[in-house]
Every structure is written in C-alpha cells, then in structure tokens.
XYZ file of C-alpha atoms in Angstrom:
627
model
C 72.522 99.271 126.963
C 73.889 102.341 128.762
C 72.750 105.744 127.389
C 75.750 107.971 127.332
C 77.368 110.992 125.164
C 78.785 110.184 122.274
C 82.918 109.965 122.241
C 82.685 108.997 125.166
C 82.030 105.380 124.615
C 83.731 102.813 126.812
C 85.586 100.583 123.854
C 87.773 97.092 124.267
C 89.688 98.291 120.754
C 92.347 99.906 123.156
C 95.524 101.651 121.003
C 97.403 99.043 121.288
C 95.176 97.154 119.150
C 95.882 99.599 116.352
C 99.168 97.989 116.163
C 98.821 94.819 117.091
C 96.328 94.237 114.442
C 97.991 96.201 112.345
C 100.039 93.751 110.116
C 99.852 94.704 106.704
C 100.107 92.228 103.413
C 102.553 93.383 100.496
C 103.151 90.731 97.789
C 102.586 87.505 96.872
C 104.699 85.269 94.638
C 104.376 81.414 94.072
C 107.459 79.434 93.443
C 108.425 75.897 92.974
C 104.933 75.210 93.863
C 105.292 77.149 97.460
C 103.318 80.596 98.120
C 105.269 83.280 99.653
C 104.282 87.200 100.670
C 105.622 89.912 102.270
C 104.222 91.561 105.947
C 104.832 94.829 107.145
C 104.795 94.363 111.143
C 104.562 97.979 113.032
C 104.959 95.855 116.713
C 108.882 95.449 114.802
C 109.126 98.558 114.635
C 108.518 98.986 110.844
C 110.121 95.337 109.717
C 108.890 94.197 106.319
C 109.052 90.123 106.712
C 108.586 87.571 103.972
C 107.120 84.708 104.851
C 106.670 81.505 103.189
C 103.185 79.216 103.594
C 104.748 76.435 104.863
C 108.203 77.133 106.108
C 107.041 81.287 108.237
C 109.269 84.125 108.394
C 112.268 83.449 105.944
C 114.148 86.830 107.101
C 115.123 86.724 110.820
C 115.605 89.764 112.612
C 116.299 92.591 112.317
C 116.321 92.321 108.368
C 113.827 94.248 106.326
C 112.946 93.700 102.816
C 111.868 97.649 102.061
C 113.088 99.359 98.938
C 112.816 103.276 98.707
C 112.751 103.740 94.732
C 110.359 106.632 94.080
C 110.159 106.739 98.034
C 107.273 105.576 98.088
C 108.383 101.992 97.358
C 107.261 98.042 96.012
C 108.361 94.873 95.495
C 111.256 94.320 97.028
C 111.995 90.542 97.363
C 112.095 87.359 94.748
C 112.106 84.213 96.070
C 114.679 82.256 92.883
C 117.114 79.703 92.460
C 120.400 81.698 91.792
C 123.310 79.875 90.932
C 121.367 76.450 91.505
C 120.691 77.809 95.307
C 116.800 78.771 96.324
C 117.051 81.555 98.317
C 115.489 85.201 98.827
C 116.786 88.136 96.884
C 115.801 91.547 98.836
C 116.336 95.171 98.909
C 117.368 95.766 103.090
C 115.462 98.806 104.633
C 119.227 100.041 106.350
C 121.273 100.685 103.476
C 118.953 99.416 100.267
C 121.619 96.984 99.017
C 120.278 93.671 97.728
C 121.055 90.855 99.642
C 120.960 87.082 99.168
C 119.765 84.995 102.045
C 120.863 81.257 101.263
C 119.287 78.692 103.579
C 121.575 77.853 106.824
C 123.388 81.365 106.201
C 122.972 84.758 106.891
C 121.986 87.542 104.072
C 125.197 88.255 102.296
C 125.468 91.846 99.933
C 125.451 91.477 96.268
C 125.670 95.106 95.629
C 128.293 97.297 97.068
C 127.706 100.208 99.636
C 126.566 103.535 98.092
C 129.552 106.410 98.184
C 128.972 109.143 100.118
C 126.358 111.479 98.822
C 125.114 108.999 96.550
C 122.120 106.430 97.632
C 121.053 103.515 95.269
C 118.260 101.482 95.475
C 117.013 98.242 93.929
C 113.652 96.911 92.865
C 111.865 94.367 90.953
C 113.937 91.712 90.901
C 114.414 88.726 88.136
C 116.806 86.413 87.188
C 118.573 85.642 83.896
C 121.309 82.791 83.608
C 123.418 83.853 86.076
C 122.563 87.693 86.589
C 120.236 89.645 88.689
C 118.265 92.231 86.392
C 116.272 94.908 88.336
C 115.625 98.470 88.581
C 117.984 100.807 89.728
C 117.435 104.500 91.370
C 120.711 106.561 91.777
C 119.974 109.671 94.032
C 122.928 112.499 94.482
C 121.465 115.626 96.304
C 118.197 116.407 94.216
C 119.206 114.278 91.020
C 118.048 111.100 90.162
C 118.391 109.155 87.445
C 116.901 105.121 87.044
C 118.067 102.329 84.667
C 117.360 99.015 83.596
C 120.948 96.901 85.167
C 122.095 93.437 85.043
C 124.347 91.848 88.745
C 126.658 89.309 87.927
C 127.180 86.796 90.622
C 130.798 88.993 91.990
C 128.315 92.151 92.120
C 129.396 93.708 88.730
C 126.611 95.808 87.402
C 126.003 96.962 83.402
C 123.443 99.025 82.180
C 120.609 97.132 79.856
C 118.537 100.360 79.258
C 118.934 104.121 80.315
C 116.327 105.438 78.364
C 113.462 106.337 80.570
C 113.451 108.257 83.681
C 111.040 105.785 85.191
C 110.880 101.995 85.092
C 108.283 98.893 86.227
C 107.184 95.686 85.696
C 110.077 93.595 84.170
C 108.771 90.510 82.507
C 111.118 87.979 80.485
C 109.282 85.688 78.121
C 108.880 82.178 78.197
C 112.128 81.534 76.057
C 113.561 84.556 77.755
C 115.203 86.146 75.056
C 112.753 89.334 75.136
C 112.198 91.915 78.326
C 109.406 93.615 78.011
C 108.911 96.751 80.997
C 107.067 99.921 81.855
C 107.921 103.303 80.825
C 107.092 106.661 81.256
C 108.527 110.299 81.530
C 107.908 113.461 83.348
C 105.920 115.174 83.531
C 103.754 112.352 83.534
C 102.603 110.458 86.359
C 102.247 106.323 86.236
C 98.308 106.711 85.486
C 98.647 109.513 83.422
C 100.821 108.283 80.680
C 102.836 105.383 80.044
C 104.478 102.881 77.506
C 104.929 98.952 77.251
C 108.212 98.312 75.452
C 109.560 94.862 74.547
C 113.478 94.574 73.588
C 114.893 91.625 72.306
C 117.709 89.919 74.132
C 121.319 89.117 71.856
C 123.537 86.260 72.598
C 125.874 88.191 74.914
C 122.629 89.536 77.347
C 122.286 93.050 75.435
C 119.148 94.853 74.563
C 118.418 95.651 71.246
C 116.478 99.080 70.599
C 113.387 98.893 72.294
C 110.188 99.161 70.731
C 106.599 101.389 71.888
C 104.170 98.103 71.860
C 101.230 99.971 73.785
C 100.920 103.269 75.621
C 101.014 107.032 75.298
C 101.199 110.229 77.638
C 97.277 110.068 77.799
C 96.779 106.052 77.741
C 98.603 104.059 81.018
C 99.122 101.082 80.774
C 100.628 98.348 83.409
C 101.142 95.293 84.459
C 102.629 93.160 81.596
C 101.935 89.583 81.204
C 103.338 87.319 78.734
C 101.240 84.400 76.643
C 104.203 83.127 74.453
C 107.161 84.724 73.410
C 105.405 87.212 71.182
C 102.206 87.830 72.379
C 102.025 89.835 76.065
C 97.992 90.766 77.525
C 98.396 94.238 79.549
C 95.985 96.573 81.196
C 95.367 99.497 79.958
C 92.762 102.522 80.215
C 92.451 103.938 76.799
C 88.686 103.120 76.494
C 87.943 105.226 79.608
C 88.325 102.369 82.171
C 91.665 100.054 82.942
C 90.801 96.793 80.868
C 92.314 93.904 79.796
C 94.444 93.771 76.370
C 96.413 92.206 74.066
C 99.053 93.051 72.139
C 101.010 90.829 69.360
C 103.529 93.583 67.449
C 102.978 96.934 66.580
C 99.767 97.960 65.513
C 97.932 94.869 66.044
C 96.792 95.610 69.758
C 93.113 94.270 70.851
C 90.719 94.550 73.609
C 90.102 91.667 75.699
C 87.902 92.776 77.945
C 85.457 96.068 77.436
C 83.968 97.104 80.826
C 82.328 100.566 83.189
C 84.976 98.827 85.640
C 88.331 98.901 86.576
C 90.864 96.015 86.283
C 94.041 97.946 87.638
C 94.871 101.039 90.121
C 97.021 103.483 90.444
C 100.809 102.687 90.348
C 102.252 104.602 93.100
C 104.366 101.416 93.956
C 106.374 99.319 91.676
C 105.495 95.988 91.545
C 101.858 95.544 91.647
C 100.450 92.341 90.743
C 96.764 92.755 88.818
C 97.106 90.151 86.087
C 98.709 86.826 85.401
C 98.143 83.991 83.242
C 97.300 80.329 84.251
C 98.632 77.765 82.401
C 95.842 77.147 80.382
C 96.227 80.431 78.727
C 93.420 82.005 80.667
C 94.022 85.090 82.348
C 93.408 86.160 86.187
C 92.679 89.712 86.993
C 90.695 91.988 89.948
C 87.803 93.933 88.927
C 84.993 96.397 89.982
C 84.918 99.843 91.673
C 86.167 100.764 95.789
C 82.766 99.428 96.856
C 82.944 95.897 95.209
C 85.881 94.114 93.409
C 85.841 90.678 92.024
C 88.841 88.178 91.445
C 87.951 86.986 87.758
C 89.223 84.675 85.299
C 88.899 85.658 81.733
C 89.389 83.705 78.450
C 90.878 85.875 76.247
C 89.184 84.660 73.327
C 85.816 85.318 74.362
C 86.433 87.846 76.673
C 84.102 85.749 79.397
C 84.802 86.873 82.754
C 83.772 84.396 85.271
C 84.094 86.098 88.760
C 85.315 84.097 92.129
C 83.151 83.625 94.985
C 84.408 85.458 98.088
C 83.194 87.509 101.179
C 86.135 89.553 100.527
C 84.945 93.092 98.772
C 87.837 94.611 97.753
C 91.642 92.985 96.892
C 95.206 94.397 95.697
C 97.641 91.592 94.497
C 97.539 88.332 92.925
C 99.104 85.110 92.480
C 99.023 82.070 90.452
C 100.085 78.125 90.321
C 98.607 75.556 88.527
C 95.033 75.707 89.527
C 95.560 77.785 92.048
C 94.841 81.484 92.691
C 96.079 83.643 95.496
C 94.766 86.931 96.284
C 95.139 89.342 99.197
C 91.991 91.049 99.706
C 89.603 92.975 102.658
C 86.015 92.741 103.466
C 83.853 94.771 105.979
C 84.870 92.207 108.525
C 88.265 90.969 107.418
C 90.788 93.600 107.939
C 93.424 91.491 105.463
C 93.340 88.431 103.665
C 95.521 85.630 101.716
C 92.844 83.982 100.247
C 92.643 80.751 97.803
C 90.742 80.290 95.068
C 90.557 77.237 92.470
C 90.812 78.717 88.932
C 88.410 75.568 87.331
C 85.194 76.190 89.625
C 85.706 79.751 90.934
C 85.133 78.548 94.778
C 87.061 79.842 97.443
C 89.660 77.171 98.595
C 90.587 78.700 101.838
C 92.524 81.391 103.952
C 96.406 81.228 103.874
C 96.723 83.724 106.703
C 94.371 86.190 107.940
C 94.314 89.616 110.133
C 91.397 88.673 112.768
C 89.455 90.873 114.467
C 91.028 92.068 117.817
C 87.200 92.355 119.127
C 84.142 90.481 118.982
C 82.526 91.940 115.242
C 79.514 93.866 117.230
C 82.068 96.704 117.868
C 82.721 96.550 114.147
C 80.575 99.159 112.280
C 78.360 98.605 109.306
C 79.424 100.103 106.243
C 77.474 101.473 103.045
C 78.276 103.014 100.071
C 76.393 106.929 99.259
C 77.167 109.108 96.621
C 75.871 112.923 96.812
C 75.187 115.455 94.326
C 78.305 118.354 94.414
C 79.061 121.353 92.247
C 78.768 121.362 87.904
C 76.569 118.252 88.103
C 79.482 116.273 89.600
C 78.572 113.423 91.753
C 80.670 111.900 94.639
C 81.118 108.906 96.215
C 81.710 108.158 99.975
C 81.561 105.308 102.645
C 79.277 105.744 106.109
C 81.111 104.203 108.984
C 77.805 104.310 111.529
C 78.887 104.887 115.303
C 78.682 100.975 116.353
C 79.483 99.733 120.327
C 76.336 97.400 121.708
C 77.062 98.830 125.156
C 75.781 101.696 124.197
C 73.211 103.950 123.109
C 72.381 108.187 123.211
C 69.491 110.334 121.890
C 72.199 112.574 120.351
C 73.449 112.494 116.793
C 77.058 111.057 116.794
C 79.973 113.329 115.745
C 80.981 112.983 112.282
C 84.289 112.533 111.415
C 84.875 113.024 107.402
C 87.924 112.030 106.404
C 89.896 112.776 103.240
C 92.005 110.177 101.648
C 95.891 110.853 100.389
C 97.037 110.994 96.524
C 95.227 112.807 96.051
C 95.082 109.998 93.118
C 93.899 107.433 95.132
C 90.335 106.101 96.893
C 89.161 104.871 100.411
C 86.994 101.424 100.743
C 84.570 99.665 102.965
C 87.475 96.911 104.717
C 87.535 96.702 108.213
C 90.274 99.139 109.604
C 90.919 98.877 113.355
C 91.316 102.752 113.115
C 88.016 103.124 111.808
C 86.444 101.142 114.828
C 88.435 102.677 117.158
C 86.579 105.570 117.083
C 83.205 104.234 115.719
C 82.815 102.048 119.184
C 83.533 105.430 120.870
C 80.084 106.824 119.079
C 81.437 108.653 116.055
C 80.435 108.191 112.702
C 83.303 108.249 110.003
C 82.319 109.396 106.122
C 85.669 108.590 103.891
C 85.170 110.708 101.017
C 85.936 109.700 97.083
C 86.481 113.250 95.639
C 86.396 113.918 92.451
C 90.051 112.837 91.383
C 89.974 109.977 92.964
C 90.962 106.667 91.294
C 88.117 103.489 91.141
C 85.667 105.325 88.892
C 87.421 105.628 85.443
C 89.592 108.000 84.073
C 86.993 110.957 83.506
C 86.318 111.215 87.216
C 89.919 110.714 87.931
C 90.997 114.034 85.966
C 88.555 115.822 86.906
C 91.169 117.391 89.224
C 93.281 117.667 86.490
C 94.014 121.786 86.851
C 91.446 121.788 89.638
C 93.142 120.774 92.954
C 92.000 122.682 95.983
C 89.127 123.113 94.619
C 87.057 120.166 92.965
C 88.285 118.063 96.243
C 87.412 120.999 98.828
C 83.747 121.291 97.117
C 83.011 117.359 97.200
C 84.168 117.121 100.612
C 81.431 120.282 101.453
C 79.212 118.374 99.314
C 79.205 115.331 101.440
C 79.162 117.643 104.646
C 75.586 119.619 102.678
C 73.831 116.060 102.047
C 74.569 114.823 105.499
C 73.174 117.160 107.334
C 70.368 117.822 104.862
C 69.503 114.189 105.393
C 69.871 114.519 108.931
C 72.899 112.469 109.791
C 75.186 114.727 111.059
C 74.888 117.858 113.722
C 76.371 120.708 112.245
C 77.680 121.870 115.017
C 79.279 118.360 115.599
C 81.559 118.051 112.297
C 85.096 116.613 112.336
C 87.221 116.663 109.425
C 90.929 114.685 109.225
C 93.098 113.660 106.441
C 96.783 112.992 105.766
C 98.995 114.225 102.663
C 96.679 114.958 100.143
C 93.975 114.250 102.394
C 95.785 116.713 104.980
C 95.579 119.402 101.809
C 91.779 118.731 101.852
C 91.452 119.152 105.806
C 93.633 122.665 105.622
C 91.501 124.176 102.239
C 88.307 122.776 104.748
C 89.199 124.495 107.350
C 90.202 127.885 105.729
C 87.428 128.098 103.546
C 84.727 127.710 105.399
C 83.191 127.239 108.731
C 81.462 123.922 108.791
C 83.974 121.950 110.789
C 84.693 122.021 114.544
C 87.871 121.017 114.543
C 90.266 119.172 111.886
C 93.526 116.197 112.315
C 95.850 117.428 109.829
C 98.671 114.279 109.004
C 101.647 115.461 107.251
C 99.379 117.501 104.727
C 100.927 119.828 102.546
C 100.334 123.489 103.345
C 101.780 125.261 100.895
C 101.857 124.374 97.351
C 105.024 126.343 96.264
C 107.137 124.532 98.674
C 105.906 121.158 97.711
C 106.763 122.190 93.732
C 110.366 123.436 95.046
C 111.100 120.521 97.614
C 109.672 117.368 97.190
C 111.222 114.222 95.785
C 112.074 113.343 92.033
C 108.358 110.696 91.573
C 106.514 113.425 92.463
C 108.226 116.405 91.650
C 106.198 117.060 88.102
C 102.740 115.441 89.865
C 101.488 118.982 90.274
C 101.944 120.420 86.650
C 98.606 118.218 86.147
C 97.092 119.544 89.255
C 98.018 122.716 89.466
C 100.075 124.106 86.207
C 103.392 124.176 85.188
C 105.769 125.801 88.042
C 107.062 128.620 88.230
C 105.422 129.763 85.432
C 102.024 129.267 87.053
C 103.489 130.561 90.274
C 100.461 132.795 91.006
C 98.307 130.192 90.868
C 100.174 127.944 93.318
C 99.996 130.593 95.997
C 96.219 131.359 95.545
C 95.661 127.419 95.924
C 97.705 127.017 98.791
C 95.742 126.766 102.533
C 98.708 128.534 104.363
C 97.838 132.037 101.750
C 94.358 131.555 103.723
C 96.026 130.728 107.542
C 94.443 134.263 108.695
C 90.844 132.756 107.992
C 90.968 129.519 110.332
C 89.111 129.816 113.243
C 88.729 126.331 114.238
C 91.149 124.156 116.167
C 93.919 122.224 114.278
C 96.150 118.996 115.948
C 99.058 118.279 113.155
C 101.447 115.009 113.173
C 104.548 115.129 111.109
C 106.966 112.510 110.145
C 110.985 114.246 110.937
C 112.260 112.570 108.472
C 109.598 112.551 105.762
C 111.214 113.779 101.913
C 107.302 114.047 100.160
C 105.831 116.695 102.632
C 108.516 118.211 104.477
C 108.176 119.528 107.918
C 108.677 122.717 107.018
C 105.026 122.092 105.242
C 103.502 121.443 108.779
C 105.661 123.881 110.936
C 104.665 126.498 108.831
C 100.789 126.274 109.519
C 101.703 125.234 113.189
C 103.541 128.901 113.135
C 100.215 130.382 111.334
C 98.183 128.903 114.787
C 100.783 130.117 117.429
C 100.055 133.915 115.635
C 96.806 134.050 115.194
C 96.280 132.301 118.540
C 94.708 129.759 117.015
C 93.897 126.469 119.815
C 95.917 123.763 118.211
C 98.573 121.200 119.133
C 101.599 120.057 117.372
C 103.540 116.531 117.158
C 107.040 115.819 115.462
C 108.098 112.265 115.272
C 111.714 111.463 114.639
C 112.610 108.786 112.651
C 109.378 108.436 111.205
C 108.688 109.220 107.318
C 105.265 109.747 104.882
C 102.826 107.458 106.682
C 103.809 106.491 110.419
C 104.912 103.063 110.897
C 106.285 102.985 114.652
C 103.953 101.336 117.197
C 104.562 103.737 119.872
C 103.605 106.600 116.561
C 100.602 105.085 115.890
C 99.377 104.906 119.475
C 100.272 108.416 120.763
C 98.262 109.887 117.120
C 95.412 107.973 118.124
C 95.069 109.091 121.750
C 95.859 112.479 121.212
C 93.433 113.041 118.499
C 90.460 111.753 120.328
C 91.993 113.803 123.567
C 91.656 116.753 120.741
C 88.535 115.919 119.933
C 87.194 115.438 123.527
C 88.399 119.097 124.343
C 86.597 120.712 121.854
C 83.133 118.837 122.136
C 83.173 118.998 125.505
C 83.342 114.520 126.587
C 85.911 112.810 128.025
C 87.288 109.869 125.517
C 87.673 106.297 127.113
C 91.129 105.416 126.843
C-alpha cells in the first residue's frame, strides 16, 4: 500500500461513473403476469424509461414518462388494456399530457395541450370501462387547484371529486364500483395529516359523497389496499409508528400489525407502493428503521409477520403476482435492486435487474450505524462511511465530510452510493446525519422539528461533529460539511453559527426563510407553518431563523450549485448568499445550471458538481484531488 495524504487518493470511480452507474429504479407494477418498472437514466439526459422484464425499454426515445404534480412528482405510467389494446399510459416529461403508446405505433395524446398560462399535469393512472381516471393538477401563475377526473377514449374529461386540495393513491375495488383515495389539506403536509375516503360508484360513473374511513390532521395514513369490496388494510401512524390496518366502515377500524417500526415513509411522491395483498388474502409490506428494513408478509388475522430473506438492507416499492413478490431495494454493496421473492417460503428468488458496482467492492466503504447523545436528552442517529481505497494508507486522520440530508422530512441509509465512494476511495470519511426530524424513527422523533427548524437540526448535526471528535474520529481542524435543500439549510445555519467546519457544499439550500414562505410552489407552500409558524404572522421569527440574517458571521469557504430552473428553492435563494460572500469577501465559488431543476439530473451536471467540489475541497486543505 502507498502511504499518501488523504484526498488525495488515486481512485478508478472516475465522474463519469457517477452517471453511468447512476440509473435509478421508480416503480414497479405486474400485469398480465409480466413485471414492469420505471428507470430514470441521467446518461439520457434525464429520460424516465419503463421497461418491461421480458420485452426492455417499452418507450423509445426521446419519450419520458415524468409527471410534475406537486413538482416533486410519482407514478407516472400504467401498463392496461384500454379499449381491448395493452399498451402504456404515461404522463410525457415535455408537455405532461398523457399519452398512449399502442404496440407497432407511436405514443398518441389523450389529453389536449394546456392553454397558455395554464399547465396540467396527470398522475396515478387507472382504468374504468372505457375511461382513464387519474389525478389532475391545474397550475395558472401561483394557483393550483387538483381533482379527481375521468378521460373518455376522444379525450373528454369530467370531474369525479373536487373536494380536496391534494389527492393519492386511487384504488377501485374488486367489483369496482367503489374508489377509495388519499386526502389531505393545507396546511398539512402528507405525513402530517391525512384521510382515506371511499365513494361509491352509480350506474352512470358518478361519485356519491365521499366518506372519512381513516385519518385526521394528526394521524397519516397511505397507501390503500383493498381485501374485498368493503374491507381496505391501510398504513397508518396513529400508534406512534406507520403500521398496518384495517378498516371495514366507519368506526370499526383495527390494528393489524403493532410495532417500534415503520411500515411506510414519507409521501413526498404520489404513488408509492408499501403494501399489497396476495391472493391468498395475506398482505406484503416493508418494515424496519434506515439501518435495516425487511420485506414481510403478514396474515392479517394473526398479525404474524414473517420477514424475507435478503442481503438487501433497505427497499422503497413493491409488487405482487401470484406467488410472487417484487421489491426494489439497496444494500451496502448493491447500489439498486429488482429483487424476487416467493411469498410461500420467504426465499429470495432472484435479481430482475441490478445496478452493479462500477469498481471492484474493496473501493466500496464499510458502513455502520452510530447514534450520539445531542441537546434536551435527544439522541441522533447517523451512518460512518470509513475512508476505504486498498491502494492506500496515511498516519493522518481522514477529512470528514458530514453531510445533511434534504426534507428536511426525510432520512439517509447505509446503500451503496457511487457518490459516497467517490470520495471515500479518495480518503475521506462521510457521516450522513439523521437529525432530529427526520423520518425512519416514528413520529415523536419526526416532530421534534415541529416549530424547531434551524435549530434542533443545526444542534444534532454539532452533536455528531462533538462525539466524533471526542471519540477521536475526526480532526477538528479537518471538518467538511455539505447538504442540499434542506440539507443545504443545515450546511448554511452550520456554517454561520459556529466555527467547526472548514469549508461547506451548499446544493440549492434555502437561505432565507421568508423568501421560501413567499415563493415556493403550492405542495410546499404551507410545509413551514409546522416548522417555523404561521407566515407572515410569525414573520419575525422567519428572519431570526434564516442563515442569510447571519451571512456577516461566515468565515469559512462556501461552493453553491443551483438548478436555473428550479420552482422549490429559487435561485434567488442561492444568489443571495453568493452576494453575502462577494461582500464580505468571503472565498467561495458559485455554479448556475440551466435547464436543470431541484436535484440535478444532467450527466454533464452531475460530473462538473463532483469535480469542483473535491477541487474546493483540495484548495482549502491544502492536497491535490485525483481526477
């Protein structure tokens, strides 16, 4: 082994490998007895794919199933015979019409082009006889409304509900002649408060009156399944933790399953799959914390769970047919997953389709879960990413990168990531940090930032930093700290107050908090009355939380990224703390990237970030990176 400094590291994960490994699984549905899924593909610049098992990519390019309800997203695609024709229904990326791709033809629009100043947008698709019935968003300006509509085959649309401001998780039942949904108003957010409701169906495709079967604006509840035509099992978090439950009419609503563990996660996407049934009336869900998740099947009688056996720690969606289950999940050396499993014996039954490992494993790092003691007896939870290349070795401690997850409602895990290794083979060591608030741990640590953000985060991240230098893992004069949206919040209230950090990679992170209450788009536009307090009337308080009030205390160096085009934290957010540098002659470095949004999804995005924030890093700790 060669003894050298640490960051400087020569490392085969090069940046293109950041991208080229960097396929990402969406969905999964099973049809007709075929599995399909969904992959997001940054070397296509962006394209969202789906792909069948047997038959590969079912939209040719340049197509892109990607719906922008809420902005931030979901299921986008259905895979259905419509008018006795199996085809793909999706939501195109371009102009967020739904399409119908036939096979032998080319997509065709069912929907008709939005008028000017008006954008709709589709999701969560089903069909009914001979109509489409999804979501729709309507946008004009700063207003948005949503709906529950039905598509006739000539693209005529009528309203089924208008009730709610936001909608998910449209289930028919069995004899479909009852819808049951997702509900939920501002200023709630999805895992603060929500509501099953189940309408009947008339003769003519109406809904009756719908009626509250589960749910309230401090119990959320998701993912809807149905047993029979009266009965639908649900997940809900009203005993502290997201559990299984049942519910058979009003009043009569039981718990299935009564864990410390979580069987769902935060809904910032529509569409999430985290429970189905199998035919045998058993149920299939995912459960555990960030550090170790299960697939499980559960008889809803007893409430067994019996958990499937996998090397995978950690999974997001789920499928079912027959037997068969089909799960995409992570482990500390699988980046992504489709895996297999048989329902009867709990075995895994194979890998569908896999993101390998660019590199041979060695350059992967080894992974462990800590938790430290922070401030008012809180504990928090975080993941050690040890500096791992078996070229080489120092005397030195590593840098230590911490890094601060977005959401902030939200949670890191132990899977391989590329970018992870990417700097761990260069000799860093990467802490991702759970703060309190994030999601994983039940609903008490969750709101503990209820009220308390910018504060309760910024103290468990200086928590973390106290216990690892106190157990003599990190230098202190060797201390990274990067982060994007919420997690770029964390890096700026880091930075400002206090002293610990050497430098910090700020990613679209919102600066100040006033700005984000005043212009920010409709899903999250009441998010931080639960954070913060109601705005303006709270208006103070914003200012006093926001990192830019503080910009005259940061002394260490800053490198920002910033989407152009991104509607959730504006560039003005960034520009603003990039101005607050330039005057107080702060060393920093600023990056705008046109046509990119919240979360960067162009290759040639991805690879100049990388580079130029281990270039950062390399100037202010005095090594040259290997790139």
């Amino acid at each position: 082994m060669t003894l050298a400094q640490p960051g400087s590291w020569r490392s085969p994960i090069t940046p293109e490998m950041l991208t080229e490994s960097g396929v990402t699984f969406g969905y999964t549905q099973t049809f007709d007895g075929e599995l399909y899924w969904d992959e997001l593909r940054p070397t296509e610049n962006g394209r969202n794919v789906v792909v069948s098992k047997t038959g590969g990519d079912l939209l040719p390019p340049p197509w892109s199933a990607s719906t922008r309800v809420h902005e931030m997203g979901g299921l986008s695609w259905l895979v259905c015979t419509w008018q006795k024709v199996t085809g793909v229904l999706f939501a195109e990326k371009t102009d967020q019409r739904i399409y119908w791709l036939a096979p032998g033809a080319g997509p065709v629009p069912i929907t008709p082009e939005s008028p000017t100043g008006t954008l709709a947008r589709y999701c969560d698709f089903l069909i009914r006889d001979s109509e489409i019935w999804c979501i729709r968003e309507i946008t004009r300006g700063h207003e948005t409304s949503r709906d529950l509509i039905a598509i006739n085959p000539v693209g005529e649309i009528r309203t089924l509900d208008a009730n709610s401001h936001f909608y998910a998780h449209l289930v028919l039942s069995p004899d479909q002649n009852s819808l049951a949904w997702i509900s939920w108003e501002h200023p709630q957010m999805s895992w603060d408060g929500t509501e099953l409701r189940v309408a009947k169906i008339s003769s003519n495709g109406e809904l009756a009156t719908s009626e509250a079967r589960a749910g309230s604006t401090s119990e959320a509840v998701n993912s809807p399944v149905w047993a029979n035509n009266e009965t639908l099992f649900y997940l809900s978090d009203k005993s502290g933790f997201w559990n299984i439950w049942e519910t058979s009419g009003l009043g009569s609503n039981r718990q299935v399953v009564s864990e410390s563990a979580e069987w769902s996660k935060p809904m910032w996407q529509v569409g999430m799959n985290l429970l189905r049934i199998l035919p045998d009336g058993k149920l299939v869900g995912i459960h555990g914390s960030p550090a170790a998740e299960k697939v499980a099947v559960v008889d809803p009688t007893t409430g067994a769970v019996t958990d499937c056996k996998s090397e995978l720690s950690n999974f997001s969606q789920i499928s079912v047919h027959d037997n068969q289950i089909f799960a995409i999940g992570g482990g500390v050396k699988v980046p992504a997953a489709i895996v297999e499993f048989s329902a009867s014996t709990g075995q895994d039954a194979g890998t569908i389709s896999e993101v390998s490992l660019p590199v041979d494993v060695r350059y992967f790092p080894t992974v462990r879960n800590v938790s430290f003691p922070s401030k008012a007896g809180r504990t928090v939870h975080a993941f050690i990413s040890e500096a791992t290349n078996p070229d080489f070795e120092s005397s030195e401690k590593p840098p230590v990168i911490i890094t601060a997850h977005g959401g902030p409602t939200a949670n890191t895990t132990g899977v391989a990531a590329i970018k992870r290794a990417f700097v761990t083979s260069r000799g860093f060591t990467v802490v991702d940090v759970d703060y309190g608030g994030s999601t994983g741990y039940g609903r008490d640590y969750r709101e503990v930032l209820k009220g308390q953000w910018g504060i309760v985060d910024t103290e468990d991240i200086l928590a973390v930093v106290a216990g690892l230098i106190e157990s003599g893992i990190a230098d202190p004069n060797q201390i990274l700290i990067r982060g994007g949206s919420a997690g770029g919040f964390v890096v700026l209230n880091g930075l400002v107050h206090s002293n610990v950090f050497a430098a910090g990679a700020n990613y679209y992170g919102v600066a100040e908090l006033t700005m984000l209450a005043q212009d920010t788009h409709d899903f999250e536009s009441r998010y931080l009355d639960s954070l913060v307090g109601a705005y303006p009337q709270e208006r103070d308080l914003y200012i006093e939380r926001s990192p830019l009030t503080y910009a005259d205390n940061l002394t260490s160096p800053l490198i920002i990224f910033q989407g152009a085009d991104d509607p959730i934290v504006p560039p003005s957010q960034s520009q603003a703390f990039r101005d607050a540098c330039i005057k107080n002659g702060i060393k920093h470095k600023y990056f705008e990237f046109p046509g990119e949004s919240h979360g960067f999804r162009k290759s040639e995005t991805i690879m100049t970030c990388a580079i130029e924030e281990l270039k950062f890093y390399g100037e202010v700790l005095g090594f040259t990176p290997d790139l």
